[in-house]
PDB file of C-alpha atoms and ligand atoms in Angstrom:
ATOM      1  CA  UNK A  72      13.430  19.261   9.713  1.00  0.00           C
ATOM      2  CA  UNK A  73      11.583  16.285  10.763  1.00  0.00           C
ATOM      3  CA  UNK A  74      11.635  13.273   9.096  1.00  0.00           C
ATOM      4  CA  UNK A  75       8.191  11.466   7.909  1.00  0.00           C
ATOM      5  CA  UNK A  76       7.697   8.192   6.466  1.00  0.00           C
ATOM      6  CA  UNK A  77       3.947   7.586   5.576  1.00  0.00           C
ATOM      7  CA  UNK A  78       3.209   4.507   3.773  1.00  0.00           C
ATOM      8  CA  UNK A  79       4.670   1.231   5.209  1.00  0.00           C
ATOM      9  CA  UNK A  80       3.512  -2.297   6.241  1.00  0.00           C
ATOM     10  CA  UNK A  81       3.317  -4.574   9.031  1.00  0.00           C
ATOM     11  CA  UNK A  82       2.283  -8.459   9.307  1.00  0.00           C
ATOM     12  CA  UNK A  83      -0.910  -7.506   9.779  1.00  0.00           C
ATOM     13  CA  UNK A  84      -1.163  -7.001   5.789  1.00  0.00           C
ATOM     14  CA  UNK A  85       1.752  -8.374   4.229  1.00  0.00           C
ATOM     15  CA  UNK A  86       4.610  -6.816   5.960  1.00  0.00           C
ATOM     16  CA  UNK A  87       7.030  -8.908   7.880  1.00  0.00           C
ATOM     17  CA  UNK A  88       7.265  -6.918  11.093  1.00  0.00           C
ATOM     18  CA  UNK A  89       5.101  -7.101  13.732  1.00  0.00           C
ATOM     19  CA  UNK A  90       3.453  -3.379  13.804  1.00  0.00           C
ATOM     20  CA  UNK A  91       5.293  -2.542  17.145  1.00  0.00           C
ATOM     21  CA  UNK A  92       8.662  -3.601  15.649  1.00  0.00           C
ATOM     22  CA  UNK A  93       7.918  -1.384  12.183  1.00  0.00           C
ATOM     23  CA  UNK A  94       7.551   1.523  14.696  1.00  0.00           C
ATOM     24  CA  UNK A  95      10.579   0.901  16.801  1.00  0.00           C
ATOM     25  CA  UNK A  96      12.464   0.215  13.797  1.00  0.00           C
ATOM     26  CA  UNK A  97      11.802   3.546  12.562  1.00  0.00           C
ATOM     27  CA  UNK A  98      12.230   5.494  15.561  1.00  0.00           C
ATOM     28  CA  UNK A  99      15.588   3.559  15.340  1.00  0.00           C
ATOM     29  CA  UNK A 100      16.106   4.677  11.937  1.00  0.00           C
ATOM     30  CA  UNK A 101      15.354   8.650  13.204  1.00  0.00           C
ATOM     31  CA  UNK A 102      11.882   9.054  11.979  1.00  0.00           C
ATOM     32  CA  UNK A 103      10.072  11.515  13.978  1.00  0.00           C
ATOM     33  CA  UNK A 104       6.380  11.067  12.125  1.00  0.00           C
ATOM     34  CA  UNK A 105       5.556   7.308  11.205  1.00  0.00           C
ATOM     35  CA  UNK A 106       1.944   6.390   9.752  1.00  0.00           C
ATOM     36  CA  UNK A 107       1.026   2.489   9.487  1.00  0.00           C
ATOM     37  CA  UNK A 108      -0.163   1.899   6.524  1.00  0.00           C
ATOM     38  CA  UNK A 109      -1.259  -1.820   6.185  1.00  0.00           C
ATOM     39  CA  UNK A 110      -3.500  -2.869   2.753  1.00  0.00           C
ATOM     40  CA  UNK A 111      -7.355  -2.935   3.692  1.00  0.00           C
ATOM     41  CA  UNK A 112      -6.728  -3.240   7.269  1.00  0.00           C
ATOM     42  CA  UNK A 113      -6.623  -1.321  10.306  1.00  0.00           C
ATOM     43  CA  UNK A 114      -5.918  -3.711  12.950  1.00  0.00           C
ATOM     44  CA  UNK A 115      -2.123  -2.636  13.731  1.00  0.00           C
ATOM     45  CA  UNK A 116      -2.857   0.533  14.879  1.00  0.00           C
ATOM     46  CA  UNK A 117      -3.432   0.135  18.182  1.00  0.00           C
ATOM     47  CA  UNK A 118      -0.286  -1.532  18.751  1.00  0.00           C
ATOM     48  CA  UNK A 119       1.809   0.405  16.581  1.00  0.00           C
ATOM     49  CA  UNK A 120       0.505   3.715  18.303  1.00  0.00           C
ATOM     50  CA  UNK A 121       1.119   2.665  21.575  1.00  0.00           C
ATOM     51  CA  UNK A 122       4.782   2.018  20.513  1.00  0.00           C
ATOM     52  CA  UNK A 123       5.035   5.286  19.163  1.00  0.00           C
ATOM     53  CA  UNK A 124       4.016   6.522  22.629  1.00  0.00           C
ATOM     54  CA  UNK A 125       6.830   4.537  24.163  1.00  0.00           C
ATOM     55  CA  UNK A 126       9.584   5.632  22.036  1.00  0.00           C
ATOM     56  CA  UNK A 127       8.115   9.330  21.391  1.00  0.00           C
ATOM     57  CA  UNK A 128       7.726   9.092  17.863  1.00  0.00           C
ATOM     58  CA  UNK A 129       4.476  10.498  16.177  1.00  0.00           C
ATOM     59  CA  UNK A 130       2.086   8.271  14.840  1.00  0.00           C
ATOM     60  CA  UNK A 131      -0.159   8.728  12.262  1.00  0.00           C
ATOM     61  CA  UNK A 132      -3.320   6.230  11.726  1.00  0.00           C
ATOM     62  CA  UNK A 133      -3.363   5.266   8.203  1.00  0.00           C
ATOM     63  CA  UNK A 134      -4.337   2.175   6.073  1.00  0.00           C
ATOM     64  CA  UNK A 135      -3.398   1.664   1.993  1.00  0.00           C
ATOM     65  CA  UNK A 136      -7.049   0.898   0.399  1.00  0.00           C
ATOM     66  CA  UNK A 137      -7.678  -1.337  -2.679  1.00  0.00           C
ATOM     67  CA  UNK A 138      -9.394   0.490  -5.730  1.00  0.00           C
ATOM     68  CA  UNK A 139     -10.350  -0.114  -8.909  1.00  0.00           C
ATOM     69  CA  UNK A 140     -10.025   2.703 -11.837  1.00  0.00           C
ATOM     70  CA  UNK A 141     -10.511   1.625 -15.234  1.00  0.00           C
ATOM     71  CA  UNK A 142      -9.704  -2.050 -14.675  1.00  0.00           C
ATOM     72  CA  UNK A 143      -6.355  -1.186 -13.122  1.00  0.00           C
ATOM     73  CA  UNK A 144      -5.789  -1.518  -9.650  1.00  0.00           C
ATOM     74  CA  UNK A 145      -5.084   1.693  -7.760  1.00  0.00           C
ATOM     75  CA  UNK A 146      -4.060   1.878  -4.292  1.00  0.00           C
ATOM     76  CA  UNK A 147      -4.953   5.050  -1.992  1.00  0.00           C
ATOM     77  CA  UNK A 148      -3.383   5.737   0.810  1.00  0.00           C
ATOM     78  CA  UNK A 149      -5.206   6.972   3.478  1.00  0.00           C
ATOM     79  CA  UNK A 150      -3.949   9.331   6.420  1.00  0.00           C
ATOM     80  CA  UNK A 151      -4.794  10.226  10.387  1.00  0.00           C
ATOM     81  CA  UNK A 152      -8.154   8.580   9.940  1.00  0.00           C
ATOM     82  CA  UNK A 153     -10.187   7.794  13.079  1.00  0.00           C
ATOM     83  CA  UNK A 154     -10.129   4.249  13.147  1.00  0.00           C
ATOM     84  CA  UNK A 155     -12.962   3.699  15.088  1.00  0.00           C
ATOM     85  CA  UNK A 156     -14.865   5.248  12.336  1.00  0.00           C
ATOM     86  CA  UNK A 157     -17.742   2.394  11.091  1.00  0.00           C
ATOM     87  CA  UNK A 158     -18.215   2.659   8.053  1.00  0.00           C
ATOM     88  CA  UNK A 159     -14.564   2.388   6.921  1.00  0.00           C
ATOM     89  CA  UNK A 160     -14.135  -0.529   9.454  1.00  0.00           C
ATOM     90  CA  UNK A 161     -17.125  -2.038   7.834  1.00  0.00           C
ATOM     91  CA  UNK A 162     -16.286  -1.261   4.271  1.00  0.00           C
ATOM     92  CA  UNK A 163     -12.728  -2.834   5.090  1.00  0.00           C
ATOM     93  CA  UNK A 164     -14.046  -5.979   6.357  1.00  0.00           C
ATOM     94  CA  UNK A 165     -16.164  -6.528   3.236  1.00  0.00           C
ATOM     95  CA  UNK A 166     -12.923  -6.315   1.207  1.00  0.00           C
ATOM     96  CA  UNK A 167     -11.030  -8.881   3.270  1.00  0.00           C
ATOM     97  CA  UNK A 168     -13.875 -11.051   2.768  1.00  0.00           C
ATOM     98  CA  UNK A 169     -13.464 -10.519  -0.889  1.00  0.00           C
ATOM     99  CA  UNK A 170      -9.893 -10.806  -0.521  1.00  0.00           C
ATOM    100  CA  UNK A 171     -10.446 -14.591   1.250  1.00  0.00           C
ATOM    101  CA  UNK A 172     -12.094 -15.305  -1.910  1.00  0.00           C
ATOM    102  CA  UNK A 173      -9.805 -14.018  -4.537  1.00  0.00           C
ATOM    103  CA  UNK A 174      -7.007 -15.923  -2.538  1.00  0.00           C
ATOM    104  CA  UNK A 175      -8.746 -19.166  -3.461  1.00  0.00           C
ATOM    105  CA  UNK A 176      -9.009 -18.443  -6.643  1.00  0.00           C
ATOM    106  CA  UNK A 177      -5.726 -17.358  -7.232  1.00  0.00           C
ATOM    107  CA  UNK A 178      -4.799 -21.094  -5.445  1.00  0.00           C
ATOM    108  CA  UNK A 179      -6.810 -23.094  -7.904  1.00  0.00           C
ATOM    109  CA  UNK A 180      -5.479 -21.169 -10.909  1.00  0.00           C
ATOM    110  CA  UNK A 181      -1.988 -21.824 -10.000  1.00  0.00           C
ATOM    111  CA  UNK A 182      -2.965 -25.788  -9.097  1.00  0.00           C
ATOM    112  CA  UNK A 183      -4.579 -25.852 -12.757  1.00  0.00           C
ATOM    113  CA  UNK A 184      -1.315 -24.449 -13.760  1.00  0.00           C
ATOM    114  CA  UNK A 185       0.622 -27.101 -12.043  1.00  0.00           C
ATOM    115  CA  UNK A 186       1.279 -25.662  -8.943  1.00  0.00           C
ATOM    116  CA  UNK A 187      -0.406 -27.925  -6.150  1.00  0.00           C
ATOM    117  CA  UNK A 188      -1.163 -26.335  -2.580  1.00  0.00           C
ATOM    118  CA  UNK A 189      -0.318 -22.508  -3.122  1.00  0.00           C
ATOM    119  CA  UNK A 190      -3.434 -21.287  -0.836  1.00  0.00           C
ATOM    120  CA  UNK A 191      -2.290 -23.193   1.910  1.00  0.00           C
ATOM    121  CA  UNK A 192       1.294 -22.018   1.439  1.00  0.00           C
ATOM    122  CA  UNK A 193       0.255 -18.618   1.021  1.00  0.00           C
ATOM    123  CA  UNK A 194      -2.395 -18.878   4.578  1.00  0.00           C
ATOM    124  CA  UNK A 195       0.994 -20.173   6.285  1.00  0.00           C
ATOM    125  CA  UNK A 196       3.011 -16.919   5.481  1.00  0.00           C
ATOM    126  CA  UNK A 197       0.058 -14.620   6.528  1.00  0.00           C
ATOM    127  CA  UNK A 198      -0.112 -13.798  10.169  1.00  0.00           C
ATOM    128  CA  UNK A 199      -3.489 -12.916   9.826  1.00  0.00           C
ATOM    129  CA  UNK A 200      -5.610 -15.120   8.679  1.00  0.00           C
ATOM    130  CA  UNK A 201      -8.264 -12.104   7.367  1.00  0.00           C
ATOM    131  CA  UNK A 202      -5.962 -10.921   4.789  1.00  0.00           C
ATOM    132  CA  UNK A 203      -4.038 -12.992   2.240  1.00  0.00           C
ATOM    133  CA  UNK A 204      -2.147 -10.736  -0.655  1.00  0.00           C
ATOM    134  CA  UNK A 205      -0.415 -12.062  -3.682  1.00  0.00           C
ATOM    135  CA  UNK A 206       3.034 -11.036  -1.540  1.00  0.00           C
ATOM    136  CA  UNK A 207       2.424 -13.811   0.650  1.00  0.00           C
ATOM    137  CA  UNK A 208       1.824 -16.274  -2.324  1.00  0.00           C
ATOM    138  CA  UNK A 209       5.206 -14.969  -3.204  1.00  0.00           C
ATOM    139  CA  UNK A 210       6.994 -15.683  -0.386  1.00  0.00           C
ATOM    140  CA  UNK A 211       5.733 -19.235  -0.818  1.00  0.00           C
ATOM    141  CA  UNK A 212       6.699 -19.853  -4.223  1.00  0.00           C
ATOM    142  CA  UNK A 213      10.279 -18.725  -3.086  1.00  0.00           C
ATOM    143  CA  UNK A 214      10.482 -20.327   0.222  1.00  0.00           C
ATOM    144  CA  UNK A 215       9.356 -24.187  -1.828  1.00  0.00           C
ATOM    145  CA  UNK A 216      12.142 -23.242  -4.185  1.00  0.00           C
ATOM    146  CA  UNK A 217       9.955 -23.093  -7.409  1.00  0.00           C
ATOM    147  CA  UNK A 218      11.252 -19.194  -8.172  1.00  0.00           C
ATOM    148  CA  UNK A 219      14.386 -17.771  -7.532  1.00  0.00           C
ATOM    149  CA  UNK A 220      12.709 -13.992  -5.850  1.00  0.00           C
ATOM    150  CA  UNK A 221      10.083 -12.289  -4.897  1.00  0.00           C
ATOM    151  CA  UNK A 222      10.823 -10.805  -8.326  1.00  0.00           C
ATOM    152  CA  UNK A 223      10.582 -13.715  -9.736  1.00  0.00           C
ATOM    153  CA  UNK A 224       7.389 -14.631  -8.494  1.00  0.00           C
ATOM    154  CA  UNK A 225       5.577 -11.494  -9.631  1.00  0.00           C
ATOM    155  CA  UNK A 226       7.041 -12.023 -13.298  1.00  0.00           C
ATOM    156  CA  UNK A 227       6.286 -15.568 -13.749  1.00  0.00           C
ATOM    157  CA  UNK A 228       3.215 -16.113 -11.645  1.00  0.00           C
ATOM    158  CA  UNK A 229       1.075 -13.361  -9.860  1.00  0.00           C
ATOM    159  CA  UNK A 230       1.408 -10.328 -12.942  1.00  0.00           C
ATOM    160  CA  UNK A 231      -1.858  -9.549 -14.927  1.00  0.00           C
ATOM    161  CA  UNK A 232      -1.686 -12.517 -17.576  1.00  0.00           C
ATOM    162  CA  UNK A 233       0.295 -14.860 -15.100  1.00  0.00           C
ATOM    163  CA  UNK A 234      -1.761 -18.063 -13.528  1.00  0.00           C
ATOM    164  CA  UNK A 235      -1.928 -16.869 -10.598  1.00  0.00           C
ATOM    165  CA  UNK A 236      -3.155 -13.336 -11.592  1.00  0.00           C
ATOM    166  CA  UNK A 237      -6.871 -13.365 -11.168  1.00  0.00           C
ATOM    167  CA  UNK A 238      -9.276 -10.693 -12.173  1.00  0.00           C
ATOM    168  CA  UNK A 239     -10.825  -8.873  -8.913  1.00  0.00           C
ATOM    169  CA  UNK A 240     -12.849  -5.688  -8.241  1.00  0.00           C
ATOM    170  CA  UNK A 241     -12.035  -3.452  -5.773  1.00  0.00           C
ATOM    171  CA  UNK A 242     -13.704  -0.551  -4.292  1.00  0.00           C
ATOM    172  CA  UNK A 243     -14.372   2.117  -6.666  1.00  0.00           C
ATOM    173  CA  UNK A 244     -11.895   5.257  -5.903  1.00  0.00           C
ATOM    174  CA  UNK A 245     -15.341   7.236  -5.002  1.00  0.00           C
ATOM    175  CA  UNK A 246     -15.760   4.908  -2.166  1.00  0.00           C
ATOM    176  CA  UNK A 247     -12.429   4.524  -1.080  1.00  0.00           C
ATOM    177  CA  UNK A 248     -12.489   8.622  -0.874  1.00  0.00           C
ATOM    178  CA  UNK A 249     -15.912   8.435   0.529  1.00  0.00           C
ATOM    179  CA  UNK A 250     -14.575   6.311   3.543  1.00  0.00           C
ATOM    180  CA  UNK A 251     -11.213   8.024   4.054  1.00  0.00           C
ATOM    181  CA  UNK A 252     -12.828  11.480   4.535  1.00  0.00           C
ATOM    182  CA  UNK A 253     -16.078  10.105   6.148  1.00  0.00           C
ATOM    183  CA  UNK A 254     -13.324   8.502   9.186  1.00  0.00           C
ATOM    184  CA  UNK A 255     -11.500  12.563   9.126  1.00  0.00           C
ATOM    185  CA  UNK A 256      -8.695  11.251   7.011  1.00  0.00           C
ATOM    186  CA  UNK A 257      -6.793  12.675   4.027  1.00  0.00           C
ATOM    187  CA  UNK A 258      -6.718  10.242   0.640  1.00  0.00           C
ATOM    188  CA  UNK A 259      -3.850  10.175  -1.175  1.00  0.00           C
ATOM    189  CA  UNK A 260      -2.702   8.353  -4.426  1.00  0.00           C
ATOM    190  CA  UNK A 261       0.017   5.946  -3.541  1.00  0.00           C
ATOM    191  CA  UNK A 262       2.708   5.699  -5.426  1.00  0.00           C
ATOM    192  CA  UNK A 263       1.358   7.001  -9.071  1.00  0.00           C
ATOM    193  CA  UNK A 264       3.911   6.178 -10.834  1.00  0.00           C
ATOM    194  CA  UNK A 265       3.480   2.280 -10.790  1.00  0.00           C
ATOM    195  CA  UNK A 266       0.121   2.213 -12.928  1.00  0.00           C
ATOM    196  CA  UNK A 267       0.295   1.132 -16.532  1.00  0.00           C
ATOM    197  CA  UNK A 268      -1.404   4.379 -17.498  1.00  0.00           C
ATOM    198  CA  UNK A 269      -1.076   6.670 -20.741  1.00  0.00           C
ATOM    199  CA  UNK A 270      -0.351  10.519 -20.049  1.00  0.00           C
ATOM    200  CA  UNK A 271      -4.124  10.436 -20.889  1.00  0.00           C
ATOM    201  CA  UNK A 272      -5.124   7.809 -18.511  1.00  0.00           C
ATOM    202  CA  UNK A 273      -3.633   9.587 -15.728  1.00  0.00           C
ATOM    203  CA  UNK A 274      -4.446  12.568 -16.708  1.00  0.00           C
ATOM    204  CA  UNK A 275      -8.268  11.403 -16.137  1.00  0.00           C
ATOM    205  CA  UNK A 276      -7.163   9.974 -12.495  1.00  0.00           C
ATOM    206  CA  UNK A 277      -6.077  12.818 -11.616  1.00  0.00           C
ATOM    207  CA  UNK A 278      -9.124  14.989 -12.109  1.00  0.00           C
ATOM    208  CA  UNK A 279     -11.366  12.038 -10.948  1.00  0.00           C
ATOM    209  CA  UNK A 280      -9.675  12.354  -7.927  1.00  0.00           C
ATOM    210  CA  UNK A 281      -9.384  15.848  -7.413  1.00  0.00           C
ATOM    211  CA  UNK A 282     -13.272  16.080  -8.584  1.00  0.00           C
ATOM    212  CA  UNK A 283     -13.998  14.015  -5.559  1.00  0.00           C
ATOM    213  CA  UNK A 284     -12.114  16.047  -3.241  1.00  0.00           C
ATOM    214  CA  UNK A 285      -9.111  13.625  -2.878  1.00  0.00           C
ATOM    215  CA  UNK A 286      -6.190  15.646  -0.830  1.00  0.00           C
ATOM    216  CA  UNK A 287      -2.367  14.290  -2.127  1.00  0.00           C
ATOM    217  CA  UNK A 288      -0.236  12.214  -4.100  1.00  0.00           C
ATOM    218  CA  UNK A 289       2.862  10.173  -3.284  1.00  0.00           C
ATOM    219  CA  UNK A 290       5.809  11.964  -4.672  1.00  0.00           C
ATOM    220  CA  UNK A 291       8.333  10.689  -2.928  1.00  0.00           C
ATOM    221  CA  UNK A 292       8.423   6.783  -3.521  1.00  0.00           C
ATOM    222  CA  UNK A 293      10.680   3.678  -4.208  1.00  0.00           C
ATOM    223  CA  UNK A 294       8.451   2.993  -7.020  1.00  0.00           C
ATOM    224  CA  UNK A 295       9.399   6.418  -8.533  1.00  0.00           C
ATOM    225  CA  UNK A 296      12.632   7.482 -10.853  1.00  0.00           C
ATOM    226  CA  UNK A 297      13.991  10.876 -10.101  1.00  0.00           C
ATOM    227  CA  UNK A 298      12.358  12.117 -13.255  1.00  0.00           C
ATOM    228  CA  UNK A 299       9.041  10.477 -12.142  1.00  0.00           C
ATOM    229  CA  UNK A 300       8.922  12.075  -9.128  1.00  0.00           C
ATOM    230  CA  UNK A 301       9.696  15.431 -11.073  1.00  0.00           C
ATOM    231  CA  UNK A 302       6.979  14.617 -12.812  1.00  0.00           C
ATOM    232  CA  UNK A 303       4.706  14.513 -10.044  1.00  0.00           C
ATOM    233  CA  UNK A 304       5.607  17.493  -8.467  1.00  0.00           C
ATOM    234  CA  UNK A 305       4.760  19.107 -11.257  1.00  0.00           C
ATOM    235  CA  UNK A 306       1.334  16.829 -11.531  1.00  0.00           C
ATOM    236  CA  UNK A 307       0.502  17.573  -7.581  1.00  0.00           C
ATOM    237  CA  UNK A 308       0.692  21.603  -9.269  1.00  0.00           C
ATOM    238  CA  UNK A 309      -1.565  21.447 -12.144  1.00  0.00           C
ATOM    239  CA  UNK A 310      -4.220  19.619  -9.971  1.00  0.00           C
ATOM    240  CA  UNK A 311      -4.018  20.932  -6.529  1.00  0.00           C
ATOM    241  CA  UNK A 312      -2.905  18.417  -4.680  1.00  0.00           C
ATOM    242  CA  UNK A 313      -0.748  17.948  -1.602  1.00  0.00           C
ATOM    243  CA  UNK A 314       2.871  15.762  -1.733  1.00  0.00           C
ATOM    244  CA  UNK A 315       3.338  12.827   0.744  1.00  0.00           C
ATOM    245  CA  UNK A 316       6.225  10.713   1.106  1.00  0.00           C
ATOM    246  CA  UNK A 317       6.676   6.977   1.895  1.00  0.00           C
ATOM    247  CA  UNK A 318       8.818   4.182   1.946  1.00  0.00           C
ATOM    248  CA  UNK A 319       6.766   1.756   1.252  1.00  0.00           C
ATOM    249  CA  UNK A 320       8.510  -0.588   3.391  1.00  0.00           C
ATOM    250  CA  UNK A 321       7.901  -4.192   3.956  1.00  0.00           C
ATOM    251  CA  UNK A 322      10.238  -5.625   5.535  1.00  0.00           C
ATOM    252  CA  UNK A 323      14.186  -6.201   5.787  1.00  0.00           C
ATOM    253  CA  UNK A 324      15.883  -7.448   2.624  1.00  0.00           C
ATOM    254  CA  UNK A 325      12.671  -7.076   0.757  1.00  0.00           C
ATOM    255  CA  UNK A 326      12.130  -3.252   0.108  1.00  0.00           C
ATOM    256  CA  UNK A 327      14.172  -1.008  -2.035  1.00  0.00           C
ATOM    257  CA  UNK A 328      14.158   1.768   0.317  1.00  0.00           C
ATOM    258  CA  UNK A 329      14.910   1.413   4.200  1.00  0.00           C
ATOM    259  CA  UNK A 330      12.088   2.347   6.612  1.00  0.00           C
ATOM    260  CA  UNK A 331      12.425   6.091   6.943  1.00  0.00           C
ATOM    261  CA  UNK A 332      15.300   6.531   5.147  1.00  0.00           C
ATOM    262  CA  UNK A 333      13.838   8.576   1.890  1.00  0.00           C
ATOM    263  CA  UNK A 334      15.218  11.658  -0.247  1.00  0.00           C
ATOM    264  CA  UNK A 335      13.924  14.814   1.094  1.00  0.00           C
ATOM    265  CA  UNK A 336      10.308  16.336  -0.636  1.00  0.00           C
ATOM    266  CA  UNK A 337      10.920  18.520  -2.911  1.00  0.00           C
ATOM    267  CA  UNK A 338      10.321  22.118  -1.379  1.00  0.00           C
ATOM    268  CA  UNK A 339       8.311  22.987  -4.181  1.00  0.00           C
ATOM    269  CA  UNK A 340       5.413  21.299  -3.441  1.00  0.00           C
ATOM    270  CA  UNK A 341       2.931  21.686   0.176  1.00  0.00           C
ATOM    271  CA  UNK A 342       3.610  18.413   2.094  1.00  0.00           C
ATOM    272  CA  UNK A 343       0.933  16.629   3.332  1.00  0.00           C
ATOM    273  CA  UNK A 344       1.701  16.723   6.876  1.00  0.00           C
ATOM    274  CA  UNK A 345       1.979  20.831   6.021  1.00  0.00           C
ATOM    275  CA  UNK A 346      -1.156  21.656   8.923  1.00  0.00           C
ATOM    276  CA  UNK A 347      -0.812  18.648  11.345  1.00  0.00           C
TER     277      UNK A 347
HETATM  278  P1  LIG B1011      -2.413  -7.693  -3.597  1.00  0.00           P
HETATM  279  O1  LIG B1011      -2.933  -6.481  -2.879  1.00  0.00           O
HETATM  280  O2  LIG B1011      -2.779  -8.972  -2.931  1.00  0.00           O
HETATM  281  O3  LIG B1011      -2.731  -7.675  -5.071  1.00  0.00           O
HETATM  282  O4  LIG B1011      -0.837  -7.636  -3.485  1.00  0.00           O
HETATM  283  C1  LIG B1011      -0.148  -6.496  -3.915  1.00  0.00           C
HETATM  284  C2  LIG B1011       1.193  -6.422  -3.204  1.00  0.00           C
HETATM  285  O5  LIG B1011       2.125  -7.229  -3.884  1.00  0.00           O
HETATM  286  C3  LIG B1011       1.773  -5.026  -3.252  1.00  0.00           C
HETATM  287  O6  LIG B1011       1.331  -4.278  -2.155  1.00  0.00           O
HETATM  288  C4  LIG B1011       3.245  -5.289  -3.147  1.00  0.00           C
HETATM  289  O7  LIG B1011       3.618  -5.413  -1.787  1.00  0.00           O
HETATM  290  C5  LIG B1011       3.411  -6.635  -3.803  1.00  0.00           C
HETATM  291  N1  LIG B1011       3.919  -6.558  -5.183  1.00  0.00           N
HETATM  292  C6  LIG B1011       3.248  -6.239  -6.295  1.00  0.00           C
HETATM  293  N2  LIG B1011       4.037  -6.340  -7.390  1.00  0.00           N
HETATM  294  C7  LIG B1011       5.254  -6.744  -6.948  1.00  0.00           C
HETATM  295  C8  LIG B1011       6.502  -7.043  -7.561  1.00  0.00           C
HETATM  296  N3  LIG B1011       6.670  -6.951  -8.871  1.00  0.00           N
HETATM  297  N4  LIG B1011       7.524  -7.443  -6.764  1.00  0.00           N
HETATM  298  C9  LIG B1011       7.374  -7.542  -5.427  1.00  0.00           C
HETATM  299  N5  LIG B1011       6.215  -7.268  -4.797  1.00  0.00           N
HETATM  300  C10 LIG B1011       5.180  -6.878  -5.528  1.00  0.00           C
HETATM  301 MN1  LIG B1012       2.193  -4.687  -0.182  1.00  0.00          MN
HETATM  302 MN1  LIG B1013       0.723  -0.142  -2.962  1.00  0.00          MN
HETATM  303 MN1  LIG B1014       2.191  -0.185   0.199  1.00  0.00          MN
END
């Protein structure tokens, strides 16, 4: 059986591998199908696929989009896109811009909170200079000793309610679909299980997403208990969908799951990759 890993990051988002080490890494680790998945961005792929050539792994173009559903933030993963495709490189670029923005804001909520200088620390951990996330404000606030974790960070600073939490809007999921099939891709929920949501709420995800013709959910995830990803099995019945797997991976010493190395998908379920 082959072994996929479909959702995982590289410094060109807020990974800590370059995107040709992520690949080698995982051919290391015995993947034998690897998809970059980097938030709002595309520019790895070209590197990381040309690795994959080299050490005769298959590569799968892929990004990890921004949405927003109902004021929560929603991330879609999206699969063997063409990245040459314009209007998702265009819509992409808009939401770094936005991104630039919300990354000031975030650093002059967090200096009105007392902690001077967090946008430049944050610009300093990101390798590109297009696409600051709240990880890299995290690594910051760790690396100048003000938390004790990445944890840490999140719980005291960057959550919804935290100073440097700052209200942003996203893509719509309609667009986020609309791009992902316009470039050939398939979209897929990423890891479903981390959204505060009521059995209601994402009950009403679901079928939004089905209703616009999105293709799979993450089933397989770090983010997921056993009984979660039970539960989405079961979900990815009732609605239709197809099950992808991912690790989600970030970098070493800061991701629950090593690159590649997940539980099997459930046989139950069609797998994503089921007609590549
Ligand atoms: P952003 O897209 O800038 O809002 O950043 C979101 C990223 O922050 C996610 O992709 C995760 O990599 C990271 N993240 C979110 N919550 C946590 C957490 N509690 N602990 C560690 N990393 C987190
Ligand atoms: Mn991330
Ligand atoms: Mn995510
Ligand atoms: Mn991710």
């Amino acid at each position: 059986m082959a072994r996929y890993d479909l959702h995982c990051h590289s410094t060109c988002s807020d990974g800590l591998l370059p995107p040709a080490d992520v690949v080698r890494r995982a051919a290391a680790n015995g993947v034998d199908v690897i998809a970059l998945t980097d938030h709002d961005q595309l520019a790895g792929l070209d590197e990381a696929r040309e690795a994959a050539l080299d050490a005769e792994i298959t590569f799968i173009d892929g990004a990890e989009l921004s949405v927003t559903w109902e004021n929560e933030t929603v991330h879609v993963v999206a699969l063997a896109i063409d990245p040459a495709n314009e209007a998702l490189i265009e819509g992409l670029a808009a939401v770094r811009g936005s991104r630039d923005q919300r990354a000031r804001r975030i650093g002059e909520s967090l200096a009105a909170a007392g902690v001077p200088d967090a946008f430049e620390g944050a610009r300093a951990h990101a390798m590109s200079d297009q696409l600051i996330s709240r990880t890299h404000f995290a690594r910051h606030l760790v690396d100048s000793g003000q938390v004790r974790d990445m944890q840490d960070a999140f719980r005291r600073f960057l959550t919804k309610g935290k100073p440097g939490y700052v209200a942003h809007a996203w893509p719509t999921l309609g667009e986020a679909v609309g791009w992902i099939h316009g470039a050939g891709g398939r979209a897929v929920i990423a890891h479903p299980g981390r959204y505060k949501l009521t059995t209601a709420g994402m009950r009403r995800l679901l079928a939004e997403f089905r209703d616009l013709g999105g293709d799979a959910i993450e089933v397989v995830s770090p983010s997921h208990t056993a009984a979660q990803s039970a539960d989405f099995v079961a979900s990815a019945r009732v609605f239709g969908f197809k099950a992808s797997s991912g690790s989600d991976w970030h970098g070493p010493g800061e991701s629950r799951w090593e690159l590649g190395q997940l539980p099997p998908m459930p046989d139950t379920v069609d797998p994503v990759w089921a007609d590549w």
